[in-house]
Short mmCIF file of C-alpha atoms in Angstrom, two decimals:
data_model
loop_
_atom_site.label_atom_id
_atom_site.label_comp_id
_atom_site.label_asym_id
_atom_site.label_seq_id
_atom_site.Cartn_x
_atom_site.Cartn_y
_atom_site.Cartn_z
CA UNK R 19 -6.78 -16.69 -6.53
CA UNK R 20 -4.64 -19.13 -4.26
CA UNK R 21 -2.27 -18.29 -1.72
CA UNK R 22 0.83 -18.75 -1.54
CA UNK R 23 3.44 -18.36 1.27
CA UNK R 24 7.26 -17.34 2.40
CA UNK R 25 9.07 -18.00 5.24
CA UNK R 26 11.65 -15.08 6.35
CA UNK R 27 13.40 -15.98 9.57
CA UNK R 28 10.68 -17.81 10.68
CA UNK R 29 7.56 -15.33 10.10
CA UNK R 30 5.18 -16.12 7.46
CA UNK R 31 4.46 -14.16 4.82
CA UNK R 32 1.79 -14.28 2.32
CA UNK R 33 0.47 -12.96 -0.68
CA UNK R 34 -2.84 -13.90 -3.06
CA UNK R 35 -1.79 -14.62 -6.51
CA UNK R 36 -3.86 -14.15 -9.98
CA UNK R 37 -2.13 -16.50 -12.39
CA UNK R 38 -1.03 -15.45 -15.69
CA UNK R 39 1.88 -14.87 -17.76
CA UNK R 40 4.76 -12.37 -18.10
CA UNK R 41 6.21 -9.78 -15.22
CA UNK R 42 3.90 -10.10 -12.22
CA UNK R 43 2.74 -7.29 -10.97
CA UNK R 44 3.80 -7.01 -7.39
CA UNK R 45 0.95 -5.18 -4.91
CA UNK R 46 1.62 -3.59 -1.12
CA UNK R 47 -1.40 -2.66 0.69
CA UNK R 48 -1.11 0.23 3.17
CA UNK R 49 -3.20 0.16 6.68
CA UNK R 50 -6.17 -1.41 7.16
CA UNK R 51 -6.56 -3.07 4.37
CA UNK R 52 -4.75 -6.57 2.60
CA UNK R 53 -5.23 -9.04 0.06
CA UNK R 54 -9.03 -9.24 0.28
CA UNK R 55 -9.51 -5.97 0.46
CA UNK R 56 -7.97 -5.36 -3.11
CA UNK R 57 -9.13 -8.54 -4.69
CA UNK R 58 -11.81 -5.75 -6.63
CA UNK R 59 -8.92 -3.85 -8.19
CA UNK R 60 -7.35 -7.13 -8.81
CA UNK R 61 -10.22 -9.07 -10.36
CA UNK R 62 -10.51 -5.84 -12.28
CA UNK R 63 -6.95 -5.67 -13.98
CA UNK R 64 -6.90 -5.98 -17.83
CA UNK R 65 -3.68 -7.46 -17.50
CA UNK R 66 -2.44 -11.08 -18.60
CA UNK R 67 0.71 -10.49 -15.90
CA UNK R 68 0.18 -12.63 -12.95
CA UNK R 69 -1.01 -10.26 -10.16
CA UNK R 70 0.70 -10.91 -6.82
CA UNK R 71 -1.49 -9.24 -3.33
CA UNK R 72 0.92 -9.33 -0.27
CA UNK R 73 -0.65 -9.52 3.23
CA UNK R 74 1.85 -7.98 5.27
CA UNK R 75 2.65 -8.56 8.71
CA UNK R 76 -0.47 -8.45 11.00
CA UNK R 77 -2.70 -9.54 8.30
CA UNK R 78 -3.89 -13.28 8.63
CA UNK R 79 -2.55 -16.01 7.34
CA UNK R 80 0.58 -13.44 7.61
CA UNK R 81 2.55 -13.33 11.25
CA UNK R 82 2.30 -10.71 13.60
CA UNK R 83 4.36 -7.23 13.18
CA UNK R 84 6.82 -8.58 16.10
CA UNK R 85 9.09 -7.08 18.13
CA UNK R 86 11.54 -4.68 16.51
CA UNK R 87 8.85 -3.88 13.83
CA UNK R 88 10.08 -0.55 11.43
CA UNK R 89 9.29 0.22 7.91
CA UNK R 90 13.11 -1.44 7.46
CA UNK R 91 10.79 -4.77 8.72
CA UNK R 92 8.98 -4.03 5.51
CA UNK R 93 11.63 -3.57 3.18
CA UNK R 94 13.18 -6.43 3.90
CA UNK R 95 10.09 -8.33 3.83
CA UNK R 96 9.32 -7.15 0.32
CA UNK R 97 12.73 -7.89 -0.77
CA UNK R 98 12.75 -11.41 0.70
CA UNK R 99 9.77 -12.02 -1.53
CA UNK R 100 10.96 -10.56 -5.14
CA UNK R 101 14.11 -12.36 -4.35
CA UNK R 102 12.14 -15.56 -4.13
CA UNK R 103 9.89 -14.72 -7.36
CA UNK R 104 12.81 -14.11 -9.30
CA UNK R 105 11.98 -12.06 -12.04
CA UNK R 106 11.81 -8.66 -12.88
CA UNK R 107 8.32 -6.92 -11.51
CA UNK R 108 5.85 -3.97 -11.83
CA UNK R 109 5.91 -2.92 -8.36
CA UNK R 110 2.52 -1.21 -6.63
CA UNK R 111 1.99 0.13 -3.22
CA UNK R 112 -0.66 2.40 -2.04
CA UNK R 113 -0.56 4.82 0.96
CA UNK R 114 1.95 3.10 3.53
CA UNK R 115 2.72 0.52 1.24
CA UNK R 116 3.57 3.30 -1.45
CA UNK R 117 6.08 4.20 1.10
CA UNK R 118 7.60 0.61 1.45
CA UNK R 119 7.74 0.16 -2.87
CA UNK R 120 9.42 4.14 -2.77
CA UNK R 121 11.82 2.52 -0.07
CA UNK R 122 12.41 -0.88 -1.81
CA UNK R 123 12.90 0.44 -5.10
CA UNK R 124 16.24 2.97 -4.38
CA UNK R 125 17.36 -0.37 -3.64
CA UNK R 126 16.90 -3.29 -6.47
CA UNK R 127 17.95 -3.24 -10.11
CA UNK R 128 15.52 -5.24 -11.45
CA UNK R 129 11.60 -3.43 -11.57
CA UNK R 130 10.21 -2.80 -14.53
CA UNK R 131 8.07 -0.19 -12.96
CA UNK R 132 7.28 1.75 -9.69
CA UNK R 133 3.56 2.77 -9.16
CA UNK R 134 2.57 4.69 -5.66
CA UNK R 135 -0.63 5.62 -5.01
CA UNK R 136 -0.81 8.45 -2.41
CA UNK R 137 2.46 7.28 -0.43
CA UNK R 138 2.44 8.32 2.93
CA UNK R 139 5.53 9.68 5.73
CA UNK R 140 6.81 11.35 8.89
CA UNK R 141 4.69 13.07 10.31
CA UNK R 142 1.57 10.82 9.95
CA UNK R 143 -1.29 10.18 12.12
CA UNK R 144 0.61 10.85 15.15
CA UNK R 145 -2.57 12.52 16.76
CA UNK R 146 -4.05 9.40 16.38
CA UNK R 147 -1.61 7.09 18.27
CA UNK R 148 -2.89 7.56 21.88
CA UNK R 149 -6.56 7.26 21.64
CA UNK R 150 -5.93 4.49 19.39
CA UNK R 151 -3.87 2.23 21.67
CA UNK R 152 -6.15 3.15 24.74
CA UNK R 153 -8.92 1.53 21.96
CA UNK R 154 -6.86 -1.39 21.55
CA UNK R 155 -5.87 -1.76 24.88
CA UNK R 156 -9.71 -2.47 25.87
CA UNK R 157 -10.41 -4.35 22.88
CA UNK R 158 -12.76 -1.99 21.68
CA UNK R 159 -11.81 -3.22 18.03
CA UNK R 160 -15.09 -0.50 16.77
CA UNK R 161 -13.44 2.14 18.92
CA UNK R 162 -10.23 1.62 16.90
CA UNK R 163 -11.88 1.84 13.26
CA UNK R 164 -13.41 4.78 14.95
CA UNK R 165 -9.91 6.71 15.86
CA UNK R 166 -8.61 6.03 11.95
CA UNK R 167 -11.32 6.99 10.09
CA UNK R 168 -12.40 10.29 12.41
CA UNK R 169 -9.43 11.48 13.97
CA UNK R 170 -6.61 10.28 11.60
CA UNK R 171 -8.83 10.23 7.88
CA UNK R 172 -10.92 13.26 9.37
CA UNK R 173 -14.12 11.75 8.21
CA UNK R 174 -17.88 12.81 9.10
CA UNK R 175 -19.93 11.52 11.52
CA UNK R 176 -21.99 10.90 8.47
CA UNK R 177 -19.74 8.82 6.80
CA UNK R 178 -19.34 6.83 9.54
CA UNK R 179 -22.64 6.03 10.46
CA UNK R 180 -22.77 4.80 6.94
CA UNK R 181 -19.71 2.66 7.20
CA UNK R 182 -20.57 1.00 10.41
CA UNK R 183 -23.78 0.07 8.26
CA UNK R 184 -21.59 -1.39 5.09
CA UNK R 185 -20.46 -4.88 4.45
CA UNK R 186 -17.39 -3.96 4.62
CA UNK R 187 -16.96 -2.94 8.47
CA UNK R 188 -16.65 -6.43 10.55
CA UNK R 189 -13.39 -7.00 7.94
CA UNK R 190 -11.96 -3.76 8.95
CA UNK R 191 -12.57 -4.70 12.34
CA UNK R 192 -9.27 -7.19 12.85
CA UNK R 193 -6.91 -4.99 9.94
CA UNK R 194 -6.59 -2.58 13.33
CA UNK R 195 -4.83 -4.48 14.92
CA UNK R 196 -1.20 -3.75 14.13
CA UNK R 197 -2.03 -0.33 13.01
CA UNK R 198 -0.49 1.22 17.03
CA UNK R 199 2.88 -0.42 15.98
CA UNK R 200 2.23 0.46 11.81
CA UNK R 201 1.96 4.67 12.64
CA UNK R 202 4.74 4.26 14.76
CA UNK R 203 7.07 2.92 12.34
CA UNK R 204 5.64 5.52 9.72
CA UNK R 205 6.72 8.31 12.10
CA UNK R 206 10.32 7.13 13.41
CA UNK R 207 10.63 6.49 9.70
CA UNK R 208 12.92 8.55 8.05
CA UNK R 209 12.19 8.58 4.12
CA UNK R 210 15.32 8.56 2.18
CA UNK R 211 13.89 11.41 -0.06
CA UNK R 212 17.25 12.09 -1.67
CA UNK R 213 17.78 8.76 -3.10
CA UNK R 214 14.23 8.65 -5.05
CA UNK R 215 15.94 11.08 -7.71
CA UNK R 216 18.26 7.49 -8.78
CA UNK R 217 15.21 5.12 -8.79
CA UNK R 218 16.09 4.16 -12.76
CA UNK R 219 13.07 2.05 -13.11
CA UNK R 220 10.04 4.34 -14.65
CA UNK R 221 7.74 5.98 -11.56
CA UNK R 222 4.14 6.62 -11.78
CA UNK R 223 2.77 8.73 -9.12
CA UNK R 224 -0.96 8.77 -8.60
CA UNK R 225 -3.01 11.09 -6.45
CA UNK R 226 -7.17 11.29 -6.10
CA UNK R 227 -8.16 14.66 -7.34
CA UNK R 228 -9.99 15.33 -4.40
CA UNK R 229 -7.33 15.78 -1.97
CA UNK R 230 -4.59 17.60 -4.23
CA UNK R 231 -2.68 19.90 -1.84
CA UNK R 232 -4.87 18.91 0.93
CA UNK R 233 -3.55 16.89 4.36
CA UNK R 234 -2.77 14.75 5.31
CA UNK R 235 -2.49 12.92 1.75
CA UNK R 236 -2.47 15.74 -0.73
CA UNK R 237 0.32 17.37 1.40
CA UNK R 238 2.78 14.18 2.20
CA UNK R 239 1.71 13.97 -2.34
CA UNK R 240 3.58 16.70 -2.81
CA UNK R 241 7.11 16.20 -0.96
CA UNK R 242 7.25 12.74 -2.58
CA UNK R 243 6.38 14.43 -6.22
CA UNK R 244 9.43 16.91 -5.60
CA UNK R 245 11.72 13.89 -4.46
CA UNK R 246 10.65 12.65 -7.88
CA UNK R 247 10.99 14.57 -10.61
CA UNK R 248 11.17 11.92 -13.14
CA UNK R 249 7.48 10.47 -11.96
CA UNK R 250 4.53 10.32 -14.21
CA UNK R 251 1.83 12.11 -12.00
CA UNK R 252 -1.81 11.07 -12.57
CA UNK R 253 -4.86 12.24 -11.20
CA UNK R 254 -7.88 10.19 -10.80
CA UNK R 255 -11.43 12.15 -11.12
CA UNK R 256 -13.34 12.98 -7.94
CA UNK R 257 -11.63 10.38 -6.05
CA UNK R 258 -9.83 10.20 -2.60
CA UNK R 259 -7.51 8.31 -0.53
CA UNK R 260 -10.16 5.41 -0.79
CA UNK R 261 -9.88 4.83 -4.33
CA UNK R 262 -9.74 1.07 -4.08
CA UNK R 263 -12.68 0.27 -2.14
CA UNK R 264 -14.67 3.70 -3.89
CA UNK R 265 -14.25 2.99 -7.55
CA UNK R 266 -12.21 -0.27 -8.07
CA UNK R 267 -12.83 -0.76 -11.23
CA UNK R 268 -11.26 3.30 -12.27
CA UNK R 269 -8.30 2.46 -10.24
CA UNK R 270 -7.40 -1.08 -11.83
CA UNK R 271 -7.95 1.06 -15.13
CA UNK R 272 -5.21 3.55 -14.66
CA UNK R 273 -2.89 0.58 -12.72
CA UNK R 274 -3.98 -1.34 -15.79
CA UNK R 275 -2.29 1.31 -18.06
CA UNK R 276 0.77 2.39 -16.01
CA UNK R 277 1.39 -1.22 -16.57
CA UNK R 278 0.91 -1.68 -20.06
CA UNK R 279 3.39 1.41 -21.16
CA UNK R 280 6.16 -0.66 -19.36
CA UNK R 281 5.23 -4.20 -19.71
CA UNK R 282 7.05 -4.67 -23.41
CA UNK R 283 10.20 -2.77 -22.39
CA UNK R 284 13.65 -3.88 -22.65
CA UNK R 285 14.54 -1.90 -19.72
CA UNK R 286 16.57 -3.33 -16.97
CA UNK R 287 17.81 -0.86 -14.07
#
C-alpha cells in the first residue's frame, strides 16, 4: 500500500492505494473506521484493479471535518478525487460512506459500478449526539466508543467488554473524533431518494442477513432498496453491520464479484 494525497481548497485528502491495473476500485469508509481499518477486505480482493481506500476528513493524514462540514463536504470531496484519477471507477461505500457513493453517483457519468453496503440516512443516531459530545467534550475518547457502540449500534455489555479487550480498540479510540459533527451532517442530510431511480451505472446493494428489516440498518436498507429498484440486492450469511472487521475475507468475496460482473463492460453512463 502507499499513500497518496489531494489537495481541495487547501484540506488534505488521502487515500491508501493497492496498485494494479484496469478501473480502480474506489472505497468510502463510513464512521469510525478508514483506510486501515479496511486494509483486511482490501488485502483480501481477488481483483487485479488497483484498489483505492479514502480517509476522509477527520481521519489522519486527512484534515479535520472543518467548519461548514455536510455530507455536500463529502460529495465534493469524493468528486474532487475521481476528477483527479481520471478514469472511469467501481465505486464502494459502506454505511455513511454508502450514503456519500448513493449521493455522488446521481451525479457523474462515468462509474462503472455502484456498490453500498448498508447505506445509512436521516434519522440516524440522533439519540446518540448528546451523550456523545458531553464524551468528547471531557476527552473521555473510551466514553465516546462507548456511546456508538451501546447507545447508537445497541450492542451488549458483553460485547463490549470483549471489544475493550481486542486489538482493535486503542485505533477506534481517535476515529471518534469527528463522529459529533459526522451524525450531524447524516441527520440535516436530506437524501435525494428520487434521483437514485436515474443512477445508469449498475447498483449492487448489500445488506448482512442478520439485521434484514431490523433498525437502525435493516430499516434505513429498505428505503434505499425502494429508491432503487434497479439494484442487485445481496445478502451476506449471518453477518451484521460489522462485516468488514467480522469476516473480511466473505466481504472482499462478494465486493470481489460485484466487481468482476462489471469490470469487462463497455458501459459508459
Amino acid at each position: 500500500m502507499r499513500t497518496l494525497s489531494f489537495n481541495r481548497d487547501g484540506t488534505t485528502l488521502t487515500a491508501e492505494l493497492r496498485e494494479g491495473s484496469g478501473q480502480p476500485v474506489v472505497v468510502v469508509p463510513g464512521v469510525m473506521s478508514d483506510a486501515y481499518t479496511w486494509r483486511p477486505v482490501a488485502d483480501a480482493l481477488n481483483l487485479t484493479n488497483p484498489i483505492l481506500v479514502i480517509n476522509r476528513r477527520g481521519r489522519l493524514p486527512s484534515g479535520p471535518t472543518g467548519r461548514g462540514y455536510s455530507v455536500r463536504t463529502e460529495i465534493d470531496d469524493l468528486h474532487y478525487i475521481l476528477d483527479t484519477l481520471q478514469e472511469d471507477v467501481h465505486l464502494f461505500g459502506w454505511s455513511y460512506g454508502g450514503l456519500i457513493a448513493l449521493e455522488t453517483a446521481t451525479e457523474r457519468r462515468n462509474l462503472r459500478s455502484v456498490i453500498a453496503y448498508e447505506p445509512v440516512s436521516s434519522p440516524f443516531g440522533s439519540n446518540a449526539l448528546e451523550p456523545l459530545r458531553l464524551a468528547l467534550g471531557k476527552g473521555d475518547l473510551d466514553g465516546a466508543v462507548e456511546v456508538v457502540k451501546r447507545v447508537m449500534a445497541g450492542y451488549s455489555a458483553e460485547y463490549m467488554a470483549a471489544l475493550r479487550a481486542d486489538p482493535i480498540w486503542p485505533v477506534l479510540r481517535p476515529l471518534v473524533h469527528p463522529l459529533a459533527d459526522e451524525l450531524t451532517a447524516i441527520n440535516d442530510h436530506v437524501a435525494a431518494l428520487s434521483s437514485y431511480s436515474e443512477i445508469t451505472a449498475p447498483v449492487t446493494l448489500m445488506l448482512g442477513e442478520r439485521n434484514e428489516g431490523k433498525p437502525p440498518y435493516g430499516v434505513a436498507f429498505t428505503a434505499f432498496s425502494q429508491a432503487l429498484p434497479q439494484a442487485e440486492v445481496v445478502r451476506l450469511a449471518n453477518q451484521g453491520h460489522l462485516a468488514h472487521s467480522e469476516a473480511p475475507g466473505l466481504l472482499a468475496e462478494h465486493l470481489t464479484q460485484a466487481v468482476l460482473k462489471h469490470n469487462q463492460s463497455q458501459h459508459s453512463n
